[in-house]
């Protein structure tokens, strides 16, 4: 039986609709329908194609993972070679680049297309008559590997172009990356399955893309960002790089939202600095920025030298990875008794910061890396996280390199160190008898995101403990001025300041207080969720496992840890003394769902004059709002302070309402009033 006309039409309509939602989701970052609805469309299409196989086409959205594993990769010759970029490592080198460009062109100033340089894998994707025909790696620039089935699994790569007017042959080029969050999640899953983890997102992206079985690639969180083009036949593209990129975007190709046209070398350097500031907040890793002469006729006049264009340069950020030597491996005892091996390193500059220690996490990690004392290692520092050792340079291993052994006794208190079956972490059994655990617990309690006692840092905690003045966190509130001035390096003024900070800390929130207690498994987010759910300490203390597990993110292990904490008489006594000392928080006025900003999502960008970002976030959360880091169509408001970042541009582009500082304050005031509900954005 031939395919009924209405089935044919429905299949085409479904494909158009799914392609449209892919475009909204991956290119514009503006999803319009919930995932469940998307899944329903996809399922309907799959069912129709299963019933009528003659309707299946290679560009159907169902055909991302069709292929079976292959024997090896075929070769692809790049008709237009995939060149590399020259690098600039300083402002001076960028000035030199700009001067050379201007001199060759005989002009005073040049507009550059600037964008992040993603740390991934360069690929070429060829569309013929708007349909994806071939995907290839860069290889040596002239010959790459045919990875078409793998490229097809990447959802941000359209299987066919949108709209019309594209050249019949259009090769786009760009970077395939694994976003940081996806990388962490992949490594977590790999660890759980006992499989190999990846050293960094770039390696993970490369490993995923070079899988012979595209079904494995399909399960990896890869994304594609286009930065240019290669072979173009039978069509005319606009005259500026930035305009071509805008056109590609209209055709459904994802380009980088951070790309800007900047004016002259000053514009380049300002762009570099702004992006460097935000480097750690970006969802993917970047290793610099790229500047390209925007006018294509000027690019053509400048031409190439060796294998790199004269019209572009990569301005690199300081490296996130460096090589150095392991001088020793020691263990550190944390506030929960966790004994963490730490590598003491020959100090090295990594991304502009001197690194002399790197965490080794646990014994299994040391075994996995096979790191020994004396080894040369690659250290990596990304964002605020503690530097890590990525790998060992085995070829440089000295003959006398020593294997690390976990000590049997705690180096601080001499108690036994045990590692329970099934646990990766070894622990000191000394409890609060262990000076390290005691001090860490006090430091944590006083830390900025907990009780926020300014001035109560490492050294002072050590002195207070040594003198026996503070043995547990409740002792902080019995400190007297005469105790303090007797300490080393403590003048009258510092003592007054510290006492004032201690006094100020008494007025807090339940979430901060719970976090400050240092209950195992209860981080900031869980403390917040517990505070929202229970509203009072008494209700939380009395909660059973079942009720605890109803709180978002609280599973059996966390619930048990909370119960164990409150069962312990010593903990209950410390809490009682803290409350007697005057620690208090606002009584719950309403259940979380009834708070005035419940259900509203906010994003903060730029600096507010009267409050820090953490304070603004806390004020919103107290009123029931959610604060997220990226703007989407689902964001209700973007709060815009001085010097806002690209989140502001995105809010404008998506039509998300923005609030300046005054409007934000008014909103907070309104939302403090009893019974207040926020109007719809
Ligand atoms: N963002 C970006 N990365 N990247 C890499 N643009 C860009 N352009 C490149 C390369 C190799 O090359 C062209 C300028 C030829």
XYZ file of C-alpha atoms and ligand atoms in Angstrom:
696
model
C 0.000 0.000 0.000
C 1.400 3.393 -0.871
C 1.787 6.041 1.823
C -1.433 8.025 2.312
C -1.054 11.696 1.492
C -2.119 12.861 4.972
C 0.624 10.714 6.572
C 3.187 12.226 4.231
C 1.986 15.718 5.133
C 1.930 14.970 8.862
C 5.502 13.616 8.747
C 6.681 16.748 6.977
C 4.829 18.999 9.432
C 6.321 17.130 12.399
C 9.835 17.465 10.976
C 9.353 21.178 10.393
C 8.035 21.634 13.892
C 10.812 19.613 15.557
C 13.478 21.444 13.530
C 11.901 24.728 14.590
C 12.046 23.771 18.275
C 15.626 22.572 17.898
C 16.474 25.994 16.481
C 14.699 27.817 19.326
C 16.403 25.624 21.888
C 19.945 25.287 20.562
C 20.524 28.404 18.512
C 18.359 31.047 20.156
C 18.445 29.484 23.628
C 14.734 30.288 23.882
C 12.765 27.078 24.213
C 9.082 27.552 23.652
C 7.591 24.205 24.589
C 8.272 21.894 27.541
C 10.563 18.907 26.995
C 7.636 16.521 27.380
C 5.848 18.116 24.430
C 9.019 17.933 22.346
C 9.340 14.262 23.232
C 5.729 13.669 22.154
C 6.373 15.217 18.731
C 9.492 13.130 18.326
C 7.703 9.952 19.339
C 4.870 10.562 16.899
C 7.384 11.051 14.100
C 9.276 7.904 15.089
C 6.060 5.902 15.092
C 5.027 7.145 11.668
C 8.478 6.440 10.246
C 8.440 2.937 11.739
C 5.073 2.286 10.105
C 6.097 3.842 6.771
C 9.875 3.263 6.409
C 9.862 4.623 2.857
C 9.333 8.076 4.398
C 12.616 7.991 6.352
C 15.149 10.513 5.040
C 18.697 11.091 6.236
C 17.855 14.611 7.420
C 14.875 13.533 9.514
C 15.374 14.579 13.172
C 14.907 10.910 14.124
C 18.053 9.955 12.239
C 20.678 11.421 14.571
C 21.796 8.017 15.799
C 21.253 5.519 13.062
C 24.632 4.177 12.245
C 26.270 1.056 13.608
C 29.824 1.070 14.971
C 32.433 1.371 12.238
C 35.780 -0.274 11.621
C 37.683 2.979 11.407
C 37.327 6.514 10.156
C 37.522 7.409 6.479
C 39.657 10.284 5.269
C 38.330 13.667 4.209
C 40.348 16.132 2.166
C 39.623 19.738 3.055
C 39.290 21.555 -0.263
C 39.833 24.800 1.583
C 42.534 24.010 4.166
C 41.607 24.415 7.834
C 44.262 26.803 9.001
C 45.516 27.521 12.438
C 45.780 30.875 14.154
C 48.788 32.828 15.260
C 48.821 33.526 18.981
C 49.348 36.722 20.947
C 50.300 36.350 24.594
C 50.358 40.016 25.647
C 48.708 43.367 24.922
C 51.896 44.362 23.184
C 51.635 41.468 20.748
C 48.038 42.451 19.970
C 49.209 46.028 19.303
C 51.849 44.602 16.941
C 49.216 42.540 15.139
C 46.902 45.555 14.732
C 49.781 47.745 13.537
C 50.791 45.195 10.895
C 47.178 44.920 9.710
C 46.733 48.707 9.466
C 50.063 49.235 7.720
C 49.337 46.599 5.088
C 45.864 48.002 4.478
C 46.981 51.635 4.740
C 44.127 52.538 7.120
C 43.983 54.207 10.550
C 41.536 51.967 12.280
C 40.081 48.519 11.782
C 36.859 46.943 13.032
C 37.421 43.449 14.385
C 34.979 40.609 14.932
C 35.882 39.378 18.428
C 34.713 36.179 20.049
C 35.804 33.624 22.654
C 38.294 30.986 21.619
C 36.658 27.778 22.742
C 38.796 24.974 24.078
C 37.420 22.064 22.084
C 37.901 20.318 18.787
C 37.777 22.065 15.398
C 35.404 20.445 12.925
C 34.071 21.062 9.438
C 30.429 20.398 8.540
C 29.349 20.355 4.912
C 25.795 21.118 3.782
C 24.754 20.304 0.225
C 21.471 21.836 -0.859
C 20.836 22.629 2.800
C 21.226 19.023 4.009
C 24.080 17.902 6.273
C 26.303 15.717 4.120
C 29.571 15.297 5.966
C 31.309 16.122 9.217
C 35.075 15.945 9.595
C 37.812 16.658 12.087
C 40.463 19.226 11.298
C 43.227 16.607 11.238
C 46.412 18.183 9.935
C 44.426 20.989 8.304
C 44.487 19.357 4.859
C 43.144 15.893 5.635
C 40.805 15.043 8.499
C 38.710 12.097 9.599
C 35.169 11.495 8.473
C 33.085 11.631 11.647
C 29.695 12.274 10.008
C 27.652 9.818 12.158
C 29.087 11.353 15.320
C 28.513 14.937 14.232
C 24.907 14.052 13.450
C 24.331 13.136 17.100
C 25.087 16.685 18.287
C 21.750 18.369 18.740
C 23.006 21.883 18.186
C 24.054 20.822 14.669
C 21.052 21.119 12.332
C 20.605 18.172 9.976
C 19.247 20.604 7.443
C 19.425 24.363 7.181
C 16.479 26.620 7.924
C 14.849 29.019 5.529
C 16.379 29.442 2.089
C 18.982 31.362 0.138
C 21.912 29.271 1.392
C 24.652 28.473 -1.129
C 24.116 24.957 -2.573
C 27.492 23.972 -1.109
C 28.225 25.466 2.279
C 30.898 24.222 4.632
C 30.736 25.680 8.159
C 33.540 25.401 10.651
C 33.616 25.667 14.379
C 34.440 24.052 17.652
C 32.818 21.046 19.315
C 33.003 21.426 23.094
C 31.753 19.697 26.181
C 30.216 22.250 28.569
C 31.755 22.295 32.051
C 28.595 21.058 33.778
C 28.222 18.178 31.312
C 31.883 17.281 31.807
C 31.524 17.115 35.608
C 28.411 15.003 35.235
C 30.063 12.674 32.703
C 33.068 12.149 34.983
C 30.753 11.517 37.919
C 28.915 8.865 35.889
C 32.171 7.338 34.650
C 33.497 7.165 38.230
C 30.278 5.554 39.409
C 30.571 2.884 36.726
C 34.255 2.387 37.556
C 35.219 3.603 34.071
C 37.937 5.952 32.943
C 37.449 9.634 33.762
C 38.607 12.493 31.532
C 41.276 14.977 32.522
C 39.455 18.035 31.160
C 36.452 18.983 29.006
C 38.602 19.202 25.888
C 39.839 15.617 26.212
C 36.321 14.487 26.993
C 35.013 16.208 23.837
C 37.803 14.720 21.715
C 37.313 11.238 23.172
C 33.572 11.440 22.618
C 33.819 12.659 19.052
C 36.316 10.012 18.013
C 34.141 7.085 19.089
C 33.649 4.478 16.405
C 30.223 3.801 17.859
C 28.070 6.922 17.398
C 25.668 5.660 20.058
C 28.366 6.437 22.618
C 28.828 9.920 21.170
C 25.069 10.444 21.315
C 25.140 9.930 25.087
C 27.778 12.619 25.600
C 26.868 16.269 26.202
C 28.565 17.822 23.169
C 27.816 21.197 21.638
C 28.866 22.897 18.446
C 29.657 26.608 18.019
C 30.361 27.849 14.510
C 33.140 30.423 14.066
C 33.613 30.525 10.303
C 33.204 28.801 6.976
C 35.269 27.006 4.315
C 34.048 25.831 0.928
C 31.184 27.897 -0.497
C 29.839 27.203 -3.996
C 27.039 28.780 -5.916
C 26.049 31.575 -3.581
C 27.156 34.948 -2.319
C 27.764 35.658 1.343
C 27.685 39.154 2.900
C 30.804 41.322 2.960
C 31.639 41.239 6.659
C 32.505 38.346 8.920
C 29.937 39.515 11.493
C 27.230 39.652 8.821
C 28.017 36.164 7.566
C 27.784 34.854 11.105
C 24.386 36.530 11.526
C 23.248 34.916 8.270
C 24.479 31.473 9.385
C 22.529 31.932 12.572
C 19.379 32.603 10.561
C 20.015 29.350 8.735
C 20.006 27.548 12.070
C 23.732 27.283 12.732
C 24.671 28.011 16.324
C 27.186 30.823 16.675
C 28.677 32.247 19.837
C 26.384 34.700 21.656
C 29.442 36.463 23.117
C 30.684 37.555 19.664
C 30.934 41.340 19.165
C 32.294 43.771 16.602
C 34.890 45.949 18.344
C 36.621 49.096 17.149
C 40.374 49.219 16.884
C 42.930 47.647 19.165
C 41.453 49.377 22.230
C 38.148 47.659 21.514
C 39.960 44.320 21.265
C 41.723 44.747 24.586
C 38.575 45.935 26.384
C 36.733 42.877 25.031
C 39.563 40.611 26.192
C 39.485 42.007 29.733
C 35.704 41.863 30.007
C 35.673 38.241 28.895
C 38.594 37.315 31.123
C 36.577 38.586 34.116
C 33.720 36.335 33.147
C 35.801 33.381 32.038
C 34.869 31.216 35.006
C 31.153 32.007 34.658
C 30.914 30.867 31.050
C 29.336 27.435 30.588
C 32.284 26.177 28.500
C 36.051 26.477 28.766
C 37.816 29.115 26.723
C 41.532 29.674 26.353
C 41.468 33.170 24.908
C 39.696 35.369 22.413
C 40.011 35.623 18.640
C 40.056 38.883 16.698
C 39.329 38.804 12.967
C 39.357 41.735 10.567
C 35.627 42.133 10.003
C 35.689 43.260 6.361
C 36.158 40.235 4.140
C 37.622 42.235 1.229
C 40.306 43.394 3.683
C 40.872 39.802 4.822
C 41.461 38.894 1.174
C 43.956 41.717 0.730
C 45.844 40.649 3.832
C 45.979 36.983 2.837
C 47.980 34.275 4.599
C 51.455 33.637 5.787
C 52.569 30.042 6.183
C 49.491 28.260 7.562
C 47.796 31.133 9.353
C 45.748 34.121 8.207
C 47.298 37.583 8.555
C 43.833 38.927 9.345
C 43.217 37.051 12.585
C 44.952 36.362 15.861
C 44.185 34.367 19.022
C 44.848 36.419 22.165
C 45.475 33.738 24.757
C 44.547 33.816 28.436
C 47.095 32.650 30.980
C 47.106 28.845 30.914
C 44.833 26.893 33.231
C 47.306 24.045 33.236
C 51.002 24.055 34.055
C 53.691 21.553 34.871
C 55.484 21.339 38.201
C 56.951 18.874 40.719
C 55.381 17.133 43.692
C 57.607 17.931 46.660
C 55.589 15.925 49.139
C 52.170 14.444 49.811
C 50.656 15.280 53.191
C 47.222 14.749 54.645
C 44.779 17.386 55.824
C 41.991 16.781 58.297
C 38.708 18.530 57.567
C 35.892 19.470 59.914
C 34.082 16.173 59.377
C 37.296 14.252 59.981
C 37.829 13.535 56.285
C 41.517 12.918 55.710
C 42.458 14.370 52.343
C 45.853 13.834 50.743
C 47.278 17.089 49.459
C 50.228 17.431 47.098
C 52.759 20.080 48.109
C 54.061 21.467 44.853
C 56.980 23.492 43.676
C 55.137 26.848 43.356
C 53.984 27.551 39.803
C 51.892 30.283 38.163
C 48.617 28.842 36.862
C 46.181 31.226 35.226
C 47.738 34.192 37.010
C 47.714 32.634 40.509
C 50.587 30.956 42.366
C 49.715 27.354 43.103
C 51.695 25.422 45.700
C 49.130 22.828 46.801
C 46.750 20.583 44.912
C 44.116 18.286 46.323
C 44.444 14.594 45.561
C 40.918 13.845 46.876
C 41.500 10.341 48.255
C 43.657 7.228 48.050
C 41.806 5.881 45.009
C 42.551 9.041 43.103
C 46.267 8.726 43.948
C 46.196 5.156 42.642
C 44.310 6.172 39.506
C 46.805 8.914 38.724
C 49.732 6.806 39.965
C 51.271 9.959 41.378
C 54.415 9.641 43.488
C 56.433 12.061 45.576
C 59.045 13.569 43.259
C 56.924 13.209 40.093
C 56.448 15.896 37.470
C 52.728 16.567 37.153
C 50.260 18.702 35.218
C 48.252 20.910 37.576
C 45.035 22.535 36.619
C 43.105 25.390 38.177
C 39.640 26.201 36.895
C 37.534 28.911 38.474
C 37.333 28.967 42.233
C 37.895 25.269 42.621
C 40.932 23.917 44.455
C 43.786 23.145 42.040
C 43.949 19.517 40.943
C 46.549 17.218 39.488
C 45.461 16.156 36.024
C 48.166 13.681 35.133
C 51.695 12.550 35.769
C 54.485 13.046 33.233
C 55.704 9.462 33.510
C 58.612 9.966 31.120
C 60.101 12.378 33.645
C 59.659 10.191 36.710
C 62.821 10.299 38.820
C 64.285 6.962 39.952
C 63.789 7.851 43.610
C 60.090 8.808 43.292
C 58.286 7.572 46.421
C 54.857 5.944 46.720
C 52.464 7.630 49.182
C 50.912 5.602 51.999
C 47.919 6.789 53.972
C 49.011 7.149 57.616
C 47.311 4.893 60.160
C 47.126 7.656 62.762
C 45.821 11.204 62.462
C 48.849 13.507 62.154
C 47.033 16.099 64.274
C 45.564 14.177 67.215
C 47.029 10.684 66.878
C 43.606 8.979 66.712
C 43.125 6.068 64.372
C 42.325 6.770 60.727
C 39.692 4.433 59.320
C 38.179 3.918 55.938
C 34.779 2.302 56.075
C 33.883 -0.311 53.517
C 32.397 1.188 50.387
C 33.630 4.696 51.248
C 36.299 6.499 49.279
C 37.187 8.822 52.151
C 39.370 7.909 55.126
C 38.444 9.605 58.395
C 40.099 10.554 61.654
C 38.170 9.013 64.530
C 39.135 11.777 66.976
C 35.919 13.812 66.645
C 36.067 17.105 68.526
C 39.062 15.795 70.448
C 40.951 16.352 67.187
C 42.228 19.908 67.076
C 41.998 20.026 63.273
C 38.346 19.013 63.226
C 37.514 21.430 66.018
C 39.228 24.343 64.338
C 37.773 23.587 60.941
C 34.283 23.400 62.459
C 34.757 26.830 64.077
C 36.191 28.323 60.917
C 33.291 26.968 58.895
C 30.757 28.297 61.412
C 32.241 31.796 61.188
C 32.728 31.775 57.401
C 31.155 34.381 55.154
C 28.376 32.228 53.782
C 27.582 30.762 57.212
C 27.405 33.091 60.272
C 29.612 35.654 58.548
C 31.765 36.712 61.515
C 34.261 39.041 59.928
C 37.757 38.827 61.380
C 37.447 35.309 62.789
C 39.944 33.712 60.417
C 42.368 30.765 60.555
C 45.037 32.308 62.742
C 42.662 33.718 65.326
C 40.707 30.455 65.542
C 44.002 28.639 66.170
C 44.927 31.096 68.951
C 41.494 30.927 70.588
C 41.633 27.140 70.515
C 45.179 27.020 71.854
C 44.281 29.234 74.791
C 41.209 27.113 75.446
C 38.914 30.109 74.921
C 36.866 28.573 72.118
C 36.458 24.809 72.144
C 33.151 24.682 70.343
C 31.166 27.165 68.293
C 28.961 28.262 71.192
C 32.051 29.503 73.077
C 32.424 32.248 70.456
C 29.478 34.047 72.039
C 31.027 34.069 75.538
C 34.250 35.801 74.441
C 35.054 38.905 76.466
C 37.129 41.883 75.481
C 39.774 41.138 78.122
C 40.222 37.633 76.691
C 40.772 39.059 73.252
C 43.183 41.898 73.995
C 45.446 39.415 75.747
C 45.977 37.608 72.432
C 48.917 38.192 70.122
C 48.480 40.911 67.494
C 45.094 41.892 68.930
C 44.660 45.562 69.776
C 41.670 47.208 71.438
C 40.207 48.237 68.117
C 40.453 44.789 66.571
C 38.894 43.281 69.687
C 35.996 45.763 69.498
C 35.516 45.034 65.820
C 35.467 41.310 66.401
C 32.971 41.589 69.249
C 30.764 43.801 67.069
C 30.955 41.219 64.257
C 30.027 38.440 66.693
C 27.089 40.498 67.935
C 25.956 41.215 64.387
C 26.086 37.520 63.476
C 23.388 36.785 66.054
C 20.804 38.098 63.652
C 20.795 35.549 60.852
C 18.579 33.250 58.817
C 17.615 29.684 59.584
C 19.301 28.526 56.367
C 22.623 30.123 57.296
C 22.416 28.742 60.812
C 21.790 25.205 59.540
C 24.649 25.495 57.083
C 26.920 26.877 59.836
C 26.286 23.857 62.063
C 28.335 21.813 59.602
C 25.993 18.834 59.454
C 27.575 16.270 57.158
C 26.072 16.239 53.661
C 24.262 19.542 54.298
C 25.711 22.221 52.044
C 24.266 25.630 51.402
C 21.597 24.532 48.950
C 20.366 21.720 51.195
C 20.323 24.050 54.223
C 18.208 26.477 52.226
C 15.836 23.726 51.127
C 15.492 22.457 54.716
C 14.799 25.954 56.035
C 12.174 26.528 53.363
C 10.509 23.212 53.941
C 10.402 23.182 57.735
C 10.313 26.885 58.502
C 11.551 26.326 62.063
C 14.402 24.568 63.811
C 12.004 22.734 66.126
C 10.140 21.154 63.223
C 13.390 20.102 61.590
C 14.758 18.616 64.827
C 11.644 16.499 65.198
C 11.387 15.412 61.570
C 11.590 11.713 60.793
C 13.440 10.195 57.857
C 10.335 10.072 55.731
C 9.557 13.744 56.061
C 13.212 14.700 55.538
C 13.246 12.784 52.281
C 10.406 14.927 50.977
C 12.756 17.907 50.828
C 14.255 18.486 47.359
C 17.706 16.868 47.019
C 17.469 15.030 50.339
C 17.894 11.303 49.818
C 18.254 8.535 52.413
C 21.955 9.227 53.074
C 21.464 12.944 53.706
C 18.316 12.327 55.753
C 20.176 9.831 57.946
C 23.034 12.252 58.452
C 20.615 14.993 59.580
C 18.850 12.627 61.971
C 22.168 11.431 63.386
C 23.270 15.018 63.965
C 20.169 15.969 65.924
C 20.193 12.715 67.901
C 23.643 13.471 69.269
C 23.219 15.055 72.772
C 26.405 17.110 72.427
C 25.075 18.762 69.253
C 21.729 19.498 70.863
C 23.479 21.097 73.790
C 25.619 23.327 71.542
C 22.492 24.432 69.657
C 20.748 25.250 72.935
C 23.707 27.361 74.073
C 23.798 29.186 70.719
C 20.122 30.066 71.000
C 20.586 31.153 74.614
C 23.391 33.422 73.458
C 20.803 35.254 71.355
C 21.117 33.807 67.859
C 17.816 34.392 66.120
C 16.235 34.557 62.684
C 12.942 35.857 61.361
C 10.003 33.662 62.255
C 8.510 31.950 59.214
C 5.682 34.112 58.046
C 4.439 31.814 55.406
C 5.145 28.482 53.846
C 7.627 28.684 50.943
C 4.894 28.412 48.334
C 3.116 31.416 49.820
C 6.100 33.761 49.816
C 5.553 36.851 47.678
C 8.180 35.991 45.064
C 7.499 32.255 45.026
C 7.767 30.835 41.525
C 9.661 33.869 40.187
C 13.114 33.495 38.680
C 15.663 36.298 38.827
C 19.088 36.829 37.282
C 21.547 39.405 38.661
C 24.054 41.247 36.471
C 26.364 44.179 37.156
C 27.248 45.743 40.515
C 24.628 47.136 42.899
C 25.787 50.112 44.938
C 24.123 49.327 48.250
C 24.446 45.562 48.539
C 26.675 42.724 47.486
C 25.496 40.110 45.058
C 25.187 37.568 47.874
C 23.011 39.972 49.856
C 20.765 40.628 46.867
C 20.490 36.888 46.258
C 19.635 36.241 49.920
C 17.003 39.012 49.918
C 15.325 37.457 46.887
C 15.494 33.926 48.225
C 14.048 35.001 51.574
C 11.047 36.206 49.623
C 10.686 32.898 47.842
C 12.369 33.746 44.508
C 14.859 31.569 42.683
C 18.105 33.180 41.536
C 19.802 31.606 38.532
C 22.947 32.450 36.625
C 21.721 32.562 33.047
C 18.938 34.406 31.289
C 16.335 32.480 29.341
C 12.795 33.098 28.263
C 11.733 31.587 31.571
C 13.510 34.331 33.573
C 10.979 36.716 35.129
C 13.301 39.636 35.882
C 16.921 40.595 35.275
C 18.293 42.966 37.930
C 20.756 45.285 36.237
C 23.476 47.050 38.242
C 26.431 49.118 37.031
C 28.537 47.688 34.164
C 26.219 44.803 33.380
C 27.470 41.835 31.392
C 25.990 40.063 28.398
C 23.060 38.888 30.542
C 21.670 42.382 30.094
C 21.935 42.158 26.287
C 20.297 38.778 26.407
C 17.438 40.081 28.558
C 16.825 42.826 26.010
C 17.019 40.389 23.120
C 14.529 38.023 24.765
C 12.251 40.778 26.019
C 12.755 39.762 29.677
C 11.768 42.657 32.018
C 14.761 44.392 33.628
C 14.922 46.211 36.958
C 17.439 48.927 37.793
C 18.660 49.213 41.368
C 15.847 51.570 42.463
C 13.141 49.401 40.984
C 14.769 46.344 42.542
C 14.735 47.952 46.006
C 11.110 48.944 45.595
C 10.265 45.401 44.611
C 12.062 44.018 47.686
C 10.201 46.460 49.916
C 6.858 45.600 48.381
C 7.609 41.920 48.713
C 8.349 42.367 52.451
C 4.850 43.476 53.254
C 2.536 40.956 54.849
C 0.279 39.291 52.367
C 2.107 40.786 49.382
C 2.020 38.868 46.084
C 3.969 39.913 43.079
C 2.202 40.844 39.895
C 3.026 38.819 36.784
C 6.183 40.035 35.016
N 36.502 31.476 17.853
C 37.342 31.064 16.913
N 38.144 30.035 17.070
N 38.826 29.915 15.915
C 39.769 29.013 15.556
N 37.511 31.610 15.690
C 38.423 30.896 15.051
N 38.932 31.015 13.815
C 39.867 30.137 13.423
C 40.293 29.115 14.290
C 41.337 28.157 13.859
O 40.426 30.193 12.201
C 40.084 31.160 11.208
C 40.421 32.560 11.565
C 40.884 30.766 9.999
